Protein backbone atom coordinates (compact mmCIF):
# COMPACT_ATOMS: atom_id res chain seq x y z
CA UNK A 1 0.00 0.00 0.00
CA UNK A 2 1.36 3.43 -0.91
CA UNK A 3 1.52 6.34 1.55
CA UNK A 4 -1.27 8.09 -0.35
CA UNK A 5 -3.50 5.02 -0.17
CA UNK A 6 -2.82 4.69 3.53
CA UNK A 7 -3.61 8.34 4.09
CA UNK A 8 -6.87 7.97 2.20
CA UNK A 9 -8.06 5.00 4.27
CA UNK A 10 -10.38 5.82 7.16
CA UNK A 11 -8.57 4.74 10.32
CA UNK A 12 -11.79 3.06 11.44
CA UNK A 13 -11.90 0.81 8.36
CA UNK A 14 -10.97 -2.75 9.42
CA UNK A 15 -8.16 -4.58 7.72
CA UNK A 16 -10.03 -7.30 5.76
CA UNK A 17 -7.20 -9.79 6.23
CA UNK A 18 -7.26 -9.21 9.98
CA UNK A 19 -11.03 -9.71 10.04
CA UNK A 20 -10.59 -12.93 8.07
CA UNK A 21 -8.00 -14.28 10.52
CA UNK A 22 -10.13 -13.45 13.55
CA UNK A 23 -13.47 -14.65 12.18
CA UNK A 24 -13.36 -18.17 13.60
CA UNK A 25 -12.64 -16.97 17.11
CA UNK A 26 -15.53 -14.51 16.89
CA UNK A 27 -17.89 -17.20 15.64
CA UNK A 28 -17.10 -19.53 18.53
CA UNK A 29 -18.53 -16.95 20.92
CA UNK A 30 -21.89 -17.41 19.21
CA UNK A 31 -21.89 -21.22 19.50
CA UNK A 32 -20.71 -20.99 23.12
CA UNK A 33 -23.59 -18.64 23.92
CA UNK A 34 -26.14 -20.90 22.22
CA UNK A 35 -24.85 -23.96 24.08
CA UNK A 36 -24.85 -22.21 27.46
CA UNK A 37 -28.40 -20.90 27.00
CA UNK A 38 -29.60 -24.39 26.04
CA UNK A 39 -28.35 -25.97 29.29
CA UNK A 40 -31.46 -25.24 31.43
CA UNK A 41 -33.51 -27.17 28.87
CA UNK A 42 -31.40 -30.34 28.88
CA UNK A 43 -33.56 -33.31 29.86
CA UNK A 44 -36.71 -31.19 30.20
CA UNK A 45 -38.56 -32.80 27.30
CA UNK A 46 -39.10 -29.48 25.51
CA UNK A 47 -37.03 -29.38 22.32
CA UNK A 48 -38.71 -26.19 21.06
CA UNK A 49 -37.84 -24.35 24.27
CA UNK A 50 -34.22 -25.48 23.99
CA UNK A 51 -34.05 -24.48 20.33
CA UNK A 52 -35.50 -21.03 20.93
CA UNK A 53 -33.10 -20.32 23.79
CA UNK A 54 -30.13 -21.31 21.60
CA UNK A 55 -31.40 -19.38 18.57
CA UNK A 56 -31.93 -16.18 20.56
CA UNK A 57 -28.42 -16.37 22.03
CA UNK A 58 -26.73 -17.16 18.71
CA UNK A 59 -28.60 -14.40 16.92
CA UNK A 60 -27.54 -11.82 19.51
CA UNK A 61 -23.86 -12.75 19.36
CA UNK A 62 -23.75 -13.02 15.56
CA UNK A 63 -24.80 -9.35 15.39
CA UNK A 64 -21.43 -8.43 16.89
CA UNK A 65 -19.25 -10.51 14.52
CA UNK A 66 -17.16 -8.50 12.07
CA UNK A 67 -18.50 -9.90 8.81
CA UNK A 68 -21.36 -9.50 6.36
CA UNK A 69 -23.10 -12.83 6.71
CA UNK A 70 -26.07 -14.05 4.69
CA UNK A 71 -27.93 -17.02 6.17
CA UNK A 72 -28.19 -19.70 3.48
CA UNK A 73 -29.15 -22.46 5.90
CA UNK A 74 -31.16 -21.33 8.89
CA UNK A 75 -34.52 -22.04 10.44
CA UNK A 76 -37.87 -20.29 10.66
CA UNK A 77 -39.36 -17.75 8.30
CA UNK A 78 -38.82 -14.03 8.25
CA UNK A 79 -42.16 -13.24 9.91
CA UNK A 80 -41.30 -15.63 12.78
CA UNK A 81 -38.35 -13.63 14.15
CA UNK A 82 -36.27 -14.01 16.28
CA UNK A 83 -35.50 -17.24 14.39
CA UNK A 84 -32.47 -17.18 12.12
CA UNK A 85 -34.29 -17.30 8.80
CA UNK A 86 -32.93 -18.09 5.35
CA UNK A 87 -31.79 -14.90 3.63
CA UNK A 88 -31.28 -12.95 6.86
CA UNK A 89 -28.22 -10.70 6.98
CA UNK A 90 -26.17 -11.08 10.15
CA UNK A 91 -22.97 -9.54 11.47
CA UNK A 92 -21.97 -5.94 12.09
CA UNK A 93 -21.91 -5.05 8.39
CA UNK A 94 -18.12 -4.85 8.14
CA UNK A 95 -15.47 -7.35 7.08
CA UNK A 96 -15.77 -10.21 4.56
CA UNK A 97 -19.00 -11.13 2.76
CA UNK A 98 -19.98 -14.69 3.63
CA UNK A 99 -22.58 -17.39 3.33
CA UNK A 100 -23.49 -18.84 6.71
CA UNK A 101 -25.19 -22.03 7.83
CA UNK A 102 -26.44 -22.23 11.40
CA UNK A 103 -27.81 -25.00 13.57
CA UNK A 104 -28.13 -23.50 17.06
CA UNK A 105 -28.75 -27.03 18.33
CA UNK A 106 -27.89 -29.98 16.12
CA UNK A 107 -29.84 -32.51 18.15
CA UNK A 108 -32.80 -30.74 19.76
CA UNK A 109 -34.38 -34.10 20.57
CA UNK A 110 -31.12 -35.23 22.16
CA UNK A 111 -31.06 -32.09 24.28
CA UNK A 112 -34.69 -32.47 25.35
CA UNK A 113 -34.08 -36.08 26.34
CA UNK A 114 -30.77 -35.38 28.07
CA UNK A 115 -28.86 -37.61 25.66
CA UNK A 116 -25.30 -37.25 24.34
CA UNK A 117 -24.01 -35.64 21.14
CA UNK A 118 -26.00 -32.39 20.96
CA UNK A 119 -23.99 -29.54 19.44
CA UNK A 120 -24.32 -25.88 18.57
CA UNK A 121 -22.93 -25.39 15.05
CA UNK A 122 -22.00 -22.63 12.60
CA UNK A 123 -20.41 -23.06 9.16
CA UNK A 124 -19.19 -20.17 7.03
CA UNK A 125 -17.94 -19.89 3.44
CA UNK A 126 -17.27 -17.15 0.90
CA UNK A 127 -20.39 -15.36 -0.35
CA UNK A 128 -22.24 -17.23 -3.10
CA UNK A 129 -20.46 -20.56 -2.64
CA UNK A 130 -22.87 -22.62 -0.50
CA UNK A 131 -25.34 -24.95 -2.21
CA UNK A 132 -28.93 -23.83 -1.63
CA UNK A 133 -30.91 -26.81 -0.28
CA UNK A 134 -34.34 -25.24 -0.82
CA UNK A 135 -35.48 -27.75 -3.47
CA UNK A 136 -34.68 -30.98 -1.61
CA UNK A 137 -34.11 -31.27 2.11
CA UNK A 138 -32.82 -34.85 2.19
CA UNK A 139 -29.85 -36.56 0.59
CA UNK A 140 -27.95 -39.82 0.70
CA UNK A 141 -24.54 -39.13 2.22
CA UNK A 142 -21.19 -40.84 2.62
CA UNK A 143 -18.39 -39.25 4.66
CA UNK A 144 -14.85 -40.48 5.33
CA UNK A 145 -11.43 -39.13 6.20
CA UNK A 146 -8.54 -38.40 3.82
CA UNK A 147 -7.96 -42.11 3.20
CA UNK A 148 -11.23 -42.19 1.27
CA UNK A 149 -10.10 -39.72 -1.41
CA UNK A 150 -10.39 -41.50 -4.76
CA UNK A 151 -11.35 -44.72 -2.96
CA UNK A 152 -15.03 -44.49 -2.00
CA UNK A 153 -17.93 -43.69 -4.29
CA UNK A 154 -21.56 -43.29 -3.21
CA UNK A 155 -22.64 -44.89 -6.48
CA UNK A 156 -21.03 -48.19 -5.43
CA UNK A 157 -22.61 -50.74 -3.03
CA UNK A 158 -21.83 -49.99 0.61
CA UNK A 159 -20.02 -53.31 1.07
CA UNK A 160 -17.55 -52.44 -1.68
CA UNK A 161 -16.93 -49.03 -0.14
CA UNK A 162 -16.33 -50.48 3.32
CA UNK A 163 -13.82 -53.04 1.99
CA UNK A 164 -12.05 -50.50 -0.22
CA UNK A 165 -11.71 -48.02 2.64
CA UNK A 166 -10.46 -50.75 4.99
CA UNK A 167 -7.74 -51.60 2.49
CA UNK A 168 -6.79 -47.93 2.09
CA UNK A 169 -6.59 -47.53 5.88
CA UNK A 170 -4.61 -50.73 6.29
CA UNK A 171 -6.99 -52.31 8.76
CA UNK A 172 -9.12 -55.48 8.79
CA UNK A 173 -12.71 -55.07 7.64
CA UNK A 174 -13.92 -56.47 10.95
CA UNK A 175 -12.27 -53.51 12.72
CA UNK A 176 -14.17 -50.97 10.61
CA UNK A 177 -16.95 -48.95 12.28
CA UNK A 178 -19.67 -47.27 10.19
CA UNK A 179 -21.93 -44.61 11.74
CA UNK A 180 -25.55 -44.61 10.58
CA UNK A 181 -28.63 -42.76 11.82
CA UNK A 182 -30.87 -45.26 13.60
CA UNK A 183 -33.94 -44.97 11.37
CA UNK A 184 -36.31 -47.56 9.84
CA UNK A 185 -35.23 -46.39 6.37
CA UNK A 186 -31.72 -47.66 7.11
CA UNK A 187 -32.55 -51.25 8.01
CA UNK A 188 -31.18 -52.64 4.74
CA UNK A 189 -28.13 -50.37 4.87
CA UNK A 190 -27.30 -51.52 8.39
CA UNK A 191 -27.71 -55.15 7.29
CA UNK A 192 -25.43 -54.64 4.29
CA UNK A 193 -22.68 -53.02 6.38
CA UNK A 194 -22.73 -55.87 8.86
CA UNK A 195 -22.90 -58.42 6.04
CA UNK A 196 -19.69 -56.89 4.66
CA UNK A 197 -18.04 -57.70 7.99
CA UNK A 198 -17.92 -54.23 9.57
CA UNK A 199 -19.51 -52.99 12.77
CA UNK A 200 -22.00 -50.15 13.13
CA UNK A 201 -22.45 -47.22 15.48
CA UNK A 202 -26.12 -46.27 15.38
CA UNK A 203 -26.77 -42.56 15.93
CA UNK A 204 -29.97 -41.36 17.57
CA UNK A 205 -29.54 -37.97 15.91
CA UNK A 206 -26.86 -35.57 14.72
CA UNK A 207 -25.15 -36.88 11.59
CA UNK A 208 -22.98 -33.74 11.41
CA UNK A 209 -20.93 -35.07 14.32
CA UNK A 210 -20.94 -38.53 12.74
CA UNK A 211 -19.56 -37.21 9.46
CA UNK A 212 -16.83 -35.19 11.15
CA UNK A 213 -15.82 -38.05 13.44
CA UNK A 214 -15.43 -40.23 10.33
CA UNK A 215 -12.63 -37.87 9.27
CA UNK A 216 -10.94 -37.44 12.64
CA UNK A 217 -7.81 -39.55 13.28
CA UNK A 218 -8.69 -39.94 16.98
CA UNK A 219 -12.20 -41.30 16.34
CA UNK A 220 -13.28 -44.94 16.24
CA UNK A 221 -15.68 -44.13 13.36
CA UNK A 222 -14.30 -44.84 9.87
CA UNK A 223 -17.29 -43.88 7.73
CA UNK A 224 -20.68 -42.20 8.12
CA UNK A 225 -23.44 -43.13 5.66
CA UNK A 226 -27.18 -42.88 5.19
CA UNK A 227 -30.04 -40.57 4.33
CA UNK A 228 -30.11 -37.32 6.28
CA UNK A 229 -30.65 -33.61 5.90
CA UNK A 230 -29.20 -31.73 2.94
CA UNK A 231 -28.45 -28.69 5.16
CA UNK A 232 -26.46 -30.92 7.51
CA UNK A 233 -24.57 -32.28 4.51
CA UNK A 234 -23.50 -28.78 3.50
CA UNK A 235 -22.40 -27.97 7.05
CA UNK A 236 -20.42 -31.20 7.17
CA UNK A 237 -18.79 -30.36 3.82
CA UNK A 238 -17.41 -27.12 5.32
CA UNK A 239 -15.79 -29.13 8.10
CA UNK A 240 -14.43 -31.91 5.90
CA UNK A 241 -12.73 -29.38 3.65
CA UNK A 242 -10.60 -28.44 6.65
CA UNK A 243 -9.95 -32.08 7.55
CA UNK A 244 -9.09 -33.23 4.01
CA UNK A 245 -11.97 -35.70 4.09
CA UNK A 246 -14.54 -36.88 1.59
CA UNK A 247 -18.26 -36.13 1.42
CA UNK A 248 -20.47 -37.56 -1.30
CA UNK A 249 -24.15 -36.71 -1.56
CA UNK A 250 -27.05 -37.60 -3.81
CA UNK A 251 -30.43 -35.90 -3.62
CA UNK A 252 -33.18 -38.00 -2.07
CA UNK A 253 -36.78 -37.03 -2.88
CA UNK A 254 -39.15 -38.55 -0.32
CA UNK A 255 -42.19 -38.58 -2.58
CA UNK A 256 -43.37 -37.84 -6.12
CA UNK A 257 -44.09 -34.20 -5.30
CA UNK A 258 -40.50 -33.60 -4.16
CA UNK A 259 -39.17 -35.50 -7.16
CA UNK A 260 -41.16 -33.40 -9.62
CA UNK A 261 -40.17 -30.16 -7.91
CA UNK A 262 -36.50 -31.09 -8.00
CA UNK A 263 -36.62 -32.13 -11.66
CA UNK A 264 -38.45 -28.91 -12.56
CA UNK A 265 -35.65 -26.97 -10.84
CA UNK A 266 -33.10 -28.74 -13.05
CA UNK A 267 -31.55 -31.17 -10.55
CA UNK A 268 -29.95 -34.40 -11.73
CA UNK A 269 -31.19 -36.86 -9.12
CA UNK A 270 -28.64 -39.49 -10.14
CA UNK A 271 -25.64 -37.18 -9.80
CA UNK A 272 -23.19 -37.77 -6.95
CA UNK A 273 -22.19 -34.42 -5.50
CA UNK A 274 -18.88 -33.92 -3.71
CA UNK A 275 -17.93 -31.48 -0.99
CA UNK A 276 -16.70 -29.15 -3.75
CA UNK A 277 -20.16 -29.15 -5.33
CA UNK A 278 -21.83 -28.41 -2.01
CA UNK A 279 -19.37 -25.64 -1.04
CA UNK A 280 -17.52 -24.09 -3.98
CA UNK A 281 -14.60 -22.55 -2.10
CA UNK A 282 -11.55 -23.65 -0.19
CA UNK A 283 -12.09 -20.92 2.39
CA UNK A 284 -14.50 -22.35 4.94
CA UNK A 285 -14.96 -22.28 8.69
CA UNK A 286 -16.69 -24.77 10.94
CA UNK A 287 -17.35 -24.10 14.61
CA UNK A 288 -19.11 -26.42 17.07
CA UNK A 289 -19.64 -26.22 20.82
CA UNK A 290 -20.87 -29.16 22.85
CA UNK A 291 -24.29 -28.79 24.46
CA UNK A 292 -24.29 -32.30 25.94
CA UNK A 293 -21.31 -34.65 26.14
CA UNK A 294 -20.39 -36.39 22.90
CA UNK A 295 -17.66 -37.87 20.78
CA UNK A 296 -16.84 -34.53 19.16
CA UNK A 297 -17.06 -32.10 22.09
CA UNK A 298 -17.71 -32.25 25.81
CA UNK A 299 -20.94 -30.70 26.98
CA UNK A 300 -21.38 -27.50 28.99
CA UNK A 301 -20.44 -27.90 32.65
CA UNK A 302 -20.83 -25.66 35.68
CA UNK A 303 -18.56 -25.77 38.70
CA UNK A 304 -19.03 -23.10 41.35
CA UNK A 305 -18.97 -19.68 39.77
CA UNK A 306 -17.63 -20.93 36.41
CA UNK A 307 -19.20 -22.38 33.27
CA UNK A 308 -16.92 -24.51 31.09
CA UNK A 309 -17.41 -24.99 27.33
CA UNK A 310 -15.60 -27.18 24.82
CA UNK A 311 -15.51 -26.22 21.13
CA UNK A 312 -13.97 -27.43 17.88
CA UNK A 313 -12.86 -24.77 15.38
CA UNK A 314 -11.80 -25.73 11.84
CA UNK A 315 -10.54 -23.60 8.97
CA UNK A 316 -9.94 -25.07 5.52
CA UNK A 317 -7.62 -22.42 4.03
CA UNK A 318 -5.03 -22.88 6.76
CA UNK A 319 -5.92 -26.50 7.57
CA UNK A 320 -6.00 -25.67 11.27
CA UNK A 321 -7.92 -27.66 13.85
CA UNK A 322 -8.34 -25.88 17.15
CA UNK A 323 -9.81 -27.08 20.41
CA UNK A 324 -11.17 -24.13 22.40
CA UNK A 325 -11.80 -24.77 26.09
CA UNK A 326 -13.28 -21.71 27.72
CA UNK A 327 -14.28 -20.62 31.22
CA UNK A 328 -17.18 -18.21 31.67
CA UNK A 329 -18.26 -16.40 34.84
CA UNK A 330 -21.73 -17.55 35.87
CA UNK A 331 -22.56 -14.02 37.01
CA UNK A 332 -22.24 -12.79 33.41
CA UNK A 333 -24.94 -15.22 32.26
CA UNK A 334 -27.59 -14.60 34.91
Coordinates of C-alpha atoms in Angstrom, one line a residue:
X1 CA 0.0 0.0 0.0
X2 CA 1.4 3.4 -0.9
X3 CA 1.5 6.3 1.6
X4 CA -1.3 8.1 -0.3
X5 CA -3.5 5.0 -0.2
X6 CA -2.8 4.7 3.5
X7 CA -3.6 8.3 4.1
X8 CA -6.9 8.0 2.2
X9 CA -8.1 5.0 4.3
X10 CA -10.4 5.8 7.2
X11 CA -8.6 4.7 10.3
X12 CA -11.8 3.1 11.4
X13 CA -11.9 0.8 8.4
X14 CA -11.0 -2.8 9.4
X15 CA -8.2 -4.6 7.7
X16 CA -10.0 -7.3 5.8
X17 CA -7.2 -9.8 6.2
X18 CA -7.3 -9.2 10.0
X19 CA -11.0 -9.7 10.0
X20 CA -10.6 -12.9 8.1
X21 CA -8.0 -14.3 10.5
X22 CA -10.1 -13.4 13.5
X23 CA -13.5 -14.6 12.2
X24 CA -13.4 -18.2 13.6
X25 CA -12.6 -17.0 17.1
X26 CA -15.5 -14.5 16.9
X27 CA -17.9 -17.2 15.6
X28 CA -17.1 -19.5 18.5
X29 CA -18.5 -16.9 20.9
X30 CA -21.9 -17.4 19.2
X31 CA -21.9 -21.2 19.5
X32 CA -20.7 -21.0 23.1
X33 CA -23.6 -18.6 23.9
X34 CA -26.1 -20.9 22.2
X35 CA -24.8 -24.0 24.1
X36 CA -24.8 -22.2 27.5
X37 CA -28.4 -20.9 27.0
X38 CA -29.6 -24.4 26.0
X39 CA -28.4 -26.0 29.3
X40 CA -31.5 -25.2 31.4
X41 CA -33.5 -27.2 28.9
X42 CA -31.4 -30.3 28.9
X43 CA -33.6 -33.3 29.9
X44 CA -36.7 -31.2 30.2
X45 CA -38.6 -32.8 27.3
X46 CA -39.1 -29.5 25.5
X47 CA -37.0 -29.4 22.3
X48 CA -38.7 -26.2 21.1
X49 CA -37.8 -24.4 24.3
X50 CA -34.2 -25.5 24.0
X51 CA -34.0 -24.5 20.3
X52 CA -35.5 -21.0 20.9
X53 CA -33.1 -20.3 23.8
X54 CA -30.1 -21.3 21.6
X55 CA -31.4 -19.4 18.6
X56 CA -31.9 -16.2 20.6
X57 CA -28.4 -16.4 22.0
X58 CA -26.7 -17.2 18.7
X59 CA -28.6 -14.4 16.9
X60 CA -27.5 -11.8 19.5
X61 CA -23.9 -12.8 19.4
X62 CA -23.8 -13.0 15.6
X63 CA -24.8 -9.4 15.4
X64 CA -21.4 -8.4 16.9
X65 CA -19.3 -10.5 14.5
X66 CA -17.2 -8.5 12.1
X67 CA -18.5 -9.9 8.8
X68 CA -21.4 -9.5 6.4
X69 CA -23.1 -12.8 6.7
X70 CA -26.1 -14.1 4.7
X71 CA -27.9 -17.0 6.2
X72 CA -28.2 -19.7 3.5
X73 CA -29.2 -22.5 5.9
X74 CA -31.2 -21.3 8.9
X75 CA -34.5 -22.0 10.4
X76 CA -37.9 -20.3 10.7
X77 CA -39.4 -17.8 8.3
X78 CA -38.8 -14.0 8.2
X79 CA -42.2 -13.2 9.9
X80 CA -41.3 -15.6 12.8
X81 CA -38.3 -13.6 14.1
X82 CA -36.3 -14.0 16.3
X83 CA -35.5 -17.2 14.4
X84 CA -32.5 -17.2 12.1
X85 CA -34.3 -17.3 8.8
X86 CA -32.9 -18.1 5.3
X87 CA -31.8 -14.9 3.6
X88 CA -31.3 -13.0 6.9
X89 CA -28.2 -10.7 7.0
X90 CA -26.2 -11.1 10.2
X91 CA -23.0 -9.5 11.5
X92 CA -22.0 -5.9 12.1
X93 CA -21.9 -5.1 8.4
X94 CA -18.1 -4.9 8.1
X95 CA -15.5 -7.4 7.1
X96 CA -15.8 -10.2 4.6
X97 CA -19.0 -11.1 2.8
X98 CA -20.0 -14.7 3.6
X99 CA -22.6 -17.4 3.3
X100 CA -23.5 -18.8 6.7
X101 CA -25.2 -22.0 7.8
X102 CA -26.4 -22.2 11.4
X103 CA -27.8 -25.0 13.6
X104 CA -28.1 -23.5 17.1
X105 CA -28.7 -27.0 18.3
X106 CA -27.9 -30.0 16.1
X107 CA -29.8 -32.5 18.1
X108 CA -32.8 -30.7 19.8
X109 CA -34.4 -34.1 20.6
X110 CA -31.1 -35.2 22.2
X111 CA -31.1 -32.1 24.3
X112 CA -34.7 -32.5 25.4
X113 CA -34.1 -36.1 26.3
X114 CA -30.8 -35.4 28.1
X115 CA -28.9 -37.6 25.7
X116 CA -25.3 -37.3 24.3
X117 CA -24.0 -35.6 21.1
X118 CA -26.0 -32.4 21.0
X119 CA -24.0 -29.5 19.4
X120 CA -24.3 -25.9 18.6
X121 CA -22.9 -25.4 15.1
X122 CA -22.0 -22.6 12.6
X123 CA -20.4 -23.1 9.2
X124 CA -19.2 -20.2 7.0
X125 CA -17.9 -19.9 3.4
X126 CA -17.3 -17.2 0.9
X127 CA -20.4 -15.4 -0.3
X128 CA -22.2 -17.2 -3.1
X129 CA -20.5 -20.6 -2.6
X130 CA -22.9 -22.6 -0.5
X131 CA -25.3 -25.0 -2.2
X132 CA -28.9 -23.8 -1.6
X133 CA -30.9 -26.8 -0.3
X134 CA -34.3 -25.2 -0.8
X135 CA -35.5 -27.8 -3.5
X136 CA -34.7 -31.0 -1.6
X137 CA -34.1 -31.3 2.1
X138 CA -32.8 -34.8 2.2
X139 CA -29.8 -36.6 0.6
X140 CA -27.9 -39.8 0.7
X141 CA -24.5 -39.1 2.2
X142 CA -21.2 -40.8 2.6
X143 CA -18.4 -39.3 4.7
X144 CA -14.8 -40.5 5.3
X145 CA -11.4 -39.1 6.2
X146 CA -8.5 -38.4 3.8
X147 CA -8.0 -42.1 3.2
X148 CA -11.2 -42.2 1.3
X149 CA -10.1 -39.7 -1.4
X150 CA -10.4 -41.5 -4.8
X151 CA -11.4 -44.7 -3.0
X152 CA -15.0 -44.5 -2.0
X153 CA -17.9 -43.7 -4.3
X154 CA -21.6 -43.3 -3.2
X155 CA -22.6 -44.9 -6.5
X156 CA -21.0 -48.2 -5.4
X157 CA -22.6 -50.7 -3.0
X158 CA -21.8 -50.0 0.6
X159 CA -20.0 -53.3 1.1
X160 CA -17.6 -52.4 -1.7
X161 CA -16.9 -49.0 -0.1
X162 CA -16.3 -50.5 3.3
X163 CA -13.8 -53.0 2.0
X164 CA -12.0 -50.5 -0.2
X165 CA -11.7 -48.0 2.6
X166 CA -10.5 -50.7 5.0
X167 CA -7.7 -51.6 2.5
X168 CA -6.8 -47.9 2.1
X169 CA -6.6 -47.5 5.9
X170 CA -4.6 -50.7 6.3
X171 CA -7.0 -52.3 8.8
X172 CA -9.1 -55.5 8.8
X173 CA -12.7 -55.1 7.6
X174 CA -13.9 -56.5 11.0
X175 CA -12.3 -53.5 12.7
X176 CA -14.2 -51.0 10.6
X177 CA -16.9 -48.9 12.3
X178 CA -19.7 -47.3 10.2
X179 CA -21.9 -44.6 11.7
X180 CA -25.6 -44.6 10.6
X181 CA -28.6 -42.8 11.8
X182 CA -30.9 -45.3 13.6
X183 CA -33.9 -45.0 11.4
X184 CA -36.3 -47.6 9.8
X185 CA -35.2 -46.4 6.4
X186 CA -31.7 -47.7 7.1
X187 CA -32.6 -51.3 8.0
X188 CA -31.2 -52.6 4.7
X189 CA -28.1 -50.4 4.9
X190 CA -27.3 -51.5 8.4
X191 CA -27.7 -55.1 7.3
X192 CA -25.4 -54.6 4.3
X193 CA -22.7 -53.0 6.4
X194 CA -22.7 -55.9 8.9
X195 CA -22.9 -58.4 6.0
X196 CA -19.7 -56.9 4.7
X197 CA -18.0 -57.7 8.0
X198 CA -17.9 -54.2 9.6
X199 CA -19.5 -53.0 12.8
X200 CA -22.0 -50.2 13.1
X201 CA -22.5 -47.2 15.5
X202 CA -26.1 -46.3 15.4
X203 CA -26.8 -42.6 15.9
X204 CA -30.0 -41.4 17.6
X205 CA -29.5 -38.0 15.9
X206 CA -26.9 -35.6 14.7
X207 CA -25.1 -36.9 11.6
X208 CA -23.0 -33.7 11.4
X209 CA -20.9 -35.1 14.3
X210 CA -20.9 -38.5 12.7
X211 CA -19.6 -37.2 9.5
X212 CA -16.8 -35.2 11.1
X213 CA -15.8 -38.0 13.4
X214 CA -15.4 -40.2 10.3
X215 CA -12.6 -37.9 9.3
X216 CA -10.9 -37.4 12.6
X217 CA -7.8 -39.5 13.3
X218 CA -8.7 -39.9 17.0
X219 CA -12.2 -41.3 16.3
X220 CA -13.3 -44.9 16.2
X221 CA -15.7 -44.1 13.4
X222 CA -14.3 -44.8 9.9
X223 CA -17.3 -43.9 7.7
X224 CA -20.7 -42.2 8.1
X225 CA -23.4 -43.1 5.7
X226 CA -27.2 -42.9 5.2
X227 CA -30.0 -40.6 4.3
X228 CA -30.1 -37.3 6.3
X229 CA -30.7 -33.6 5.9
X230 CA -29.2 -31.7 2.9
X231 CA -28.4 -28.7 5.2
X232 CA -26.5 -30.9 7.5
X233 CA -24.6 -32.3 4.5
X234 CA -23.5 -28.8 3.5
X235 CA -22.4 -28.0 7.0
X236 CA -20.4 -31.2 7.2
X237 CA -18.8 -30.4 3.8
X238 CA -17.4 -27.1 5.3
X239 CA -15.8 -29.1 8.1
X240 CA -14.4 -31.9 5.9
X241 CA -12.7 -29.4 3.6
X242 CA -10.6 -28.4 6.6
X243 CA -10.0 -32.1 7.5
X244 CA -9.1 -33.2 4.0
X245 CA -12.0 -35.7 4.1
X246 CA -14.5 -36.9 1.6
X247 CA -18.3 -36.1 1.4
X248 CA -20.5 -37.6 -1.3
X249 CA -24.2 -36.7 -1.6
X250 CA -27.1 -37.6 -3.8
X251 CA -30.4 -35.9 -3.6
X252 CA -33.2 -38.0 -2.1
X253 CA -36.8 -37.0 -2.9
X254 CA -39.2 -38.6 -0.3
X255 CA -42.2 -38.6 -2.6
X256 CA -43.4 -37.8 -6.1
X257 CA -44.1 -34.2 -5.3
X258 CA -40.5 -33.6 -4.2
X259 CA -39.2 -35.5 -7.2
X260 CA -41.2 -33.4 -9.6
X261 CA -40.2 -30.2 -7.9
X262 CA -36.5 -31.1 -8.0
X263 CA -36.6 -32.1 -11.7
X264 CA -38.5 -28.9 -12.6
X265 CA -35.7 -27.0 -10.8
X266 CA -33.1 -28.7 -13.0
X267 CA -31.6 -31.2 -10.5
X268 CA -30.0 -34.4 -11.7
X269 CA -31.2 -36.9 -9.1
X270 CA -28.6 -39.5 -10.1
X271 CA -25.6 -37.2 -9.8
X272 CA -23.2 -37.8 -7.0
X273 CA -22.2 -34.4 -5.5
X274 CA -18.9 -33.9 -3.7
X275 CA -17.9 -31.5 -1.0
X276 CA -16.7 -29.1 -3.8
X277 CA -20.2 -29.2 -5.3
X278 CA -21.8 -28.4 -2.0
X279 CA -19.4 -25.6 -1.0
X280 CA -17.5 -24.1 -4.0
X281 CA -14.6 -22.6 -2.1
X282 CA -11.5 -23.6 -0.2
X283 CA -12.1 -20.9 2.4
X284 CA -14.5 -22.4 4.9
X285 CA -15.0 -22.3 8.7
X286 CA -16.7 -24.8 10.9
X287 CA -17.4 -24.1 14.6
X288 CA -19.1 -26.4 17.1
X289 CA -19.6 -26.2 20.8
X290 CA -20.9 -29.2 22.8
X291 CA -24.3 -28.8 24.5
X292 CA -24.3 -32.3 25.9
X293 CA -21.3 -34.6 26.1
X294 CA -20.4 -36.4 22.9
X295 CA -17.7 -37.9 20.8
X296 CA -16.8 -34.5 19.2
X297 CA -17.1 -32.1 22.1
X298 CA -17.7 -32.2 25.8
X299 CA -20.9 -30.7 27.0
X300 CA -21.4 -27.5 29.0
X301 CA -20.4 -27.9 32.6
X302 CA -20.8 -25.7 35.7
X303 CA -18.6 -25.8 38.7
X304 CA -19.0 -23.1 41.4
X305 CA -19.0 -19.7 39.8
X306 CA -17.6 -20.9 36.4
X307 CA -19.2 -22.4 33.3
X308 CA -16.9 -24.5 31.1
X309 CA -17.4 -25.0 27.3
X310 CA -15.6 -27.2 24.8
X311 CA -15.5 -26.2 21.1
X312 CA -14.0 -27.4 17.9
X313 CA -12.9 -24.8 15.4
X314 CA -11.8 -25.7 11.8
X315 CA -10.5 -23.6 9.0
X316 CA -9.9 -25.1 5.5
X317 CA -7.6 -22.4 4.0
X318 CA -5.0 -22.9 6.8
X319 CA -5.9 -26.5 7.6
X320 CA -6.0 -25.7 11.3
X321 CA -7.9 -27.7 13.9
X322 CA -8.3 -25.9 17.2
X323 CA -9.8 -27.1 20.4
X324 CA -11.2 -24.1 22.4
X325 CA -11.8 -24.8 26.1
X326 CA -13.3 -21.7 27.7
X327 CA -14.3 -20.6 31.2
X328 CA -17.2 -18.2 31.7
X329 CA -18.3 -16.4 34.8
X330 CA -21.7 -17.5 35.9
X331 CA -22.6 -14.0 37.0
X332 CA -22.2 -12.8 33.4
X333 CA -24.9 -15.2 32.3
X334 CA -27.6 -14.6 34.9

